[in-house]
Amino acid sequence: MRFKTIGVAIVASLAVFGGTQSASAADWLTAKAPTYKSGKVTAKATMLGPQPAGTKLCVSLLVAHPYYPDIEVAQKCKTMQAGSVSVTAKVGTCGKYSSFASAKRGGSGKSSIRKSNPAIYCK
């Protein structure tokens, strides 16, 4: 089931951004494990730069589901050449959360994705 979940996330990201995954994404794109504070979970993605003008960075906060692919509970996108994007959502009773970063480089149209290690948080 885990492979299907990851595969669905990758396919969904490439469908949104189009293009192919960059081989050097590890050098410039990261998805940090979600953090918890005051009943909220925050996902953060960082893009090193400068990247070409028009590069779009998105971060999604995902929560694992036992029978379905990971569910996106929050997303935020920003067009930039370098920097970080974060998104926050309230925590349910308990959840296994992960961050999913995707970037589409301006000009070339190449897309790259990264998923963080999961973190479990409860109220």
GROMACS .gro file of C-alpha atoms in nm:
model
  123
    1MET     CA    1   0.000   0.000   0.000
    2ARG     CA    2   0.288   0.235   0.078
    3PHE     CA    3   0.427   0.207  -0.276
    4LYS     CA    4   0.087   0.291  -0.423
    5THR     CA    5   0.063   0.597  -0.197
    6ILE     CA    6   0.403   0.730  -0.301
    7GLY     CA    7   0.334   0.650  -0.665
    8VAL     CA    8   0.004   0.838  -0.659
    9ALA     CA    9   0.172   1.142  -0.502
   10ILE     CA   10   0.448   1.141  -0.764
   11VAL     CA   11   0.206   1.099  -1.054
   12ALA     CA   12  -0.021   1.371  -0.917
   13SER     CA   13   0.270   1.611  -0.881
   14LEU     CA   14   0.398   1.548  -1.231
   15ALA     CA   15   0.047   1.585  -1.371
   16VAL     CA   16   0.015   1.926  -1.206
   17PHE     CA   17   0.359   2.049  -1.301
   18GLY     CA   18   0.425   1.852  -1.622
   19GLY     CA   19   0.774   1.762  -1.735
   20THR     CA   20   1.030   1.524  -1.592
   21GLN     CA   21   1.191   1.490  -1.254
   22SER     CA   22   1.529   1.659  -1.226
   23ALA     CA   23   1.819   1.432  -1.134
   24SER     CA   24   1.983   1.704  -0.923
   25ALA     CA   25   1.681   1.793  -0.710
   26ALA     CA   26   1.859   1.672  -0.396
   27ASP     CA   27   2.102   1.958  -0.443
   28TRP     CA   28   1.845   2.237  -0.439
   29LEU     CA   29   1.506   2.111  -0.311
   30THR     CA   30   1.421   1.979   0.037
   31ALA     CA   31   1.106   1.885   0.227
   32LYS     CA   32   1.152   1.904   0.604
   33ALA     CA   33   0.969   1.670   0.842
   34PRO     CA   34   0.660   1.845   0.980
   35THR     CA   35   0.682   2.019   1.316
   36TYR     CA   36   0.418   2.051   1.589
   37LYS     CA   37   0.336   2.354   1.801
   38SER     CA   38   0.021   2.461   1.987
   39GLY     CA   39  -0.209   2.207   1.824
   40LYS     CA   40  -0.089   2.280   1.470
   41VAL     CA   41   0.141   2.096   1.231
   42THR     CA   42   0.364   2.288   0.989
   43ALA     CA   43   0.517   2.153   0.666
   44LYS     CA   44   0.811   2.337   0.512
   45ALA     CA   45   0.991   2.316   0.178
   46THR     CA   46   1.315   2.495   0.095
   47MET     CA   47   1.460   2.571  -0.247
   48LEU     CA   48   1.820   2.684  -0.284
   49GLY     CA   49   1.899   2.928  -0.558
   50PRO     CA   50   1.904   3.127  -0.751
   51GLN     CA   51   1.671   2.928  -0.974
   52PRO     CA   52   1.540   3.060  -1.308
   53ALA     CA   53   1.277   3.335  -1.291
   54GLY     CA   54   0.925   3.196  -1.276
   55THR     CA   55   1.016   2.891  -1.067
   56LYS     CA   56   0.716   2.778  -0.862
   57LEU     CA   57   0.766   2.606  -0.523
   58CYS     CA   58   0.477   2.424  -0.355
   59VAL     CA   59   0.455   2.247  -0.020
   60SER     CA   60   0.178   2.014   0.091
   61LEU     CA   61   0.104   1.876   0.435
   62LEU     CA   62   0.002   1.512   0.400
   63VAL     CA   63  -0.155   1.281   0.657
   64ALA     CA   64  -0.133   0.904   0.620
   65HIS     CA   65  -0.452   0.701   0.582
   66PRO     CA   66  -0.461   0.325   0.650
   67TYR     CA   67  -0.662   0.233   0.338
   68TYR     CA   68  -0.604   0.516   0.089
   69PRO     CA   69  -0.311   0.722  -0.041
   70ASP     CA   70  -0.185   1.004   0.180
   71ILE     CA   71  -0.441   1.282   0.211
   72GLU     CA   72  -0.342   1.645   0.150
   73VAL     CA   73  -0.471   1.861   0.435
   74ALA     CA   74  -0.305   2.189   0.333
   75GLN     CA   75  -0.104   2.332   0.042
   76LYS     CA   76   0.071   2.658  -0.039
   77CYS     CA   77   0.259   2.766  -0.354
   78LYS     CA   78   0.482   3.061  -0.425
   79THR     CA   79   0.677   3.178  -0.731
   80MET     CA   80   1.036   3.261  -0.634
   81GLN     CA   81   1.400   3.204  -0.723
   82ALA     CA   82   1.506   3.080  -0.376
   83GLY     CA   83   1.362   3.052  -0.028
   84SER     CA   84   1.111   2.858   0.179
   85VAL     CA   85   0.738   2.802   0.178
   86SER     CA   86   0.547   2.666   0.476
   87VAL     CA   87   0.187   2.569   0.542
   88THR     CA   88   0.011   2.500   0.872
   89ALA     CA   89  -0.300   2.303   0.966
   90LYS     CA   90  -0.472   2.204   1.289
   91VAL     CA   91  -0.399   1.854   1.415
   92GLY     CA   92  -0.675   1.594   1.440
   93THR     CA   93  -0.668   1.358   1.735
   94CYS     CA   94  -0.358   1.176   1.605
   95GLY     CA   95  -0.188   1.157   1.269
   96LYS     CA   96   0.121   1.051   1.078
   97TYR     CA   97   0.222   1.363   0.886
   98SER     CA   98   0.475   1.427   0.609
   99SER     CA   99   0.577   1.721   0.392
  100PHE     CA  100   0.568   1.700   0.013
  101ALA     CA  101   0.764   1.957  -0.188
  102SER     CA  102   0.733   2.014  -0.562
  103ALA     CA  103   0.903   2.269  -0.780
  104LYS     CA  104   0.868   2.358  -1.146
  105ARG     CA  105   1.167   2.546  -1.279
  106GLY     CA  106   1.090   2.854  -1.484
  107GLY     CA  107   1.210   2.841  -1.842
  108SER     CA  108   1.295   2.470  -1.872
  109GLY     CA  109   0.966   2.345  -1.726
  110LYS     CA  110   1.143   2.057  -1.545
  111SER     CA  111   0.969   1.944  -1.227
  112SER     CA  112   1.125   1.803  -0.911
  113ILE     CA  113   0.967   1.651  -0.603
  114ARG     CA  114   1.071   1.555  -0.251
  115LYS     CA  115   0.887   1.393   0.040
  116SER     CA  116   1.000   1.415   0.401
  117ASN     CA  117   1.018   1.141   0.659
  118PRO     CA  118   0.692   1.110   0.851
  119ALA     CA  119   0.628   1.244   1.201
  120ILE     CA  120   0.347   1.133   1.435
  121TYR     CA  121   0.163   1.397   1.638
  122CYS     CA  122  -0.138   1.376   1.871
  123LYS     CA  123  -0.338   1.638   2.059
   0.00000   0.00000   0.00000
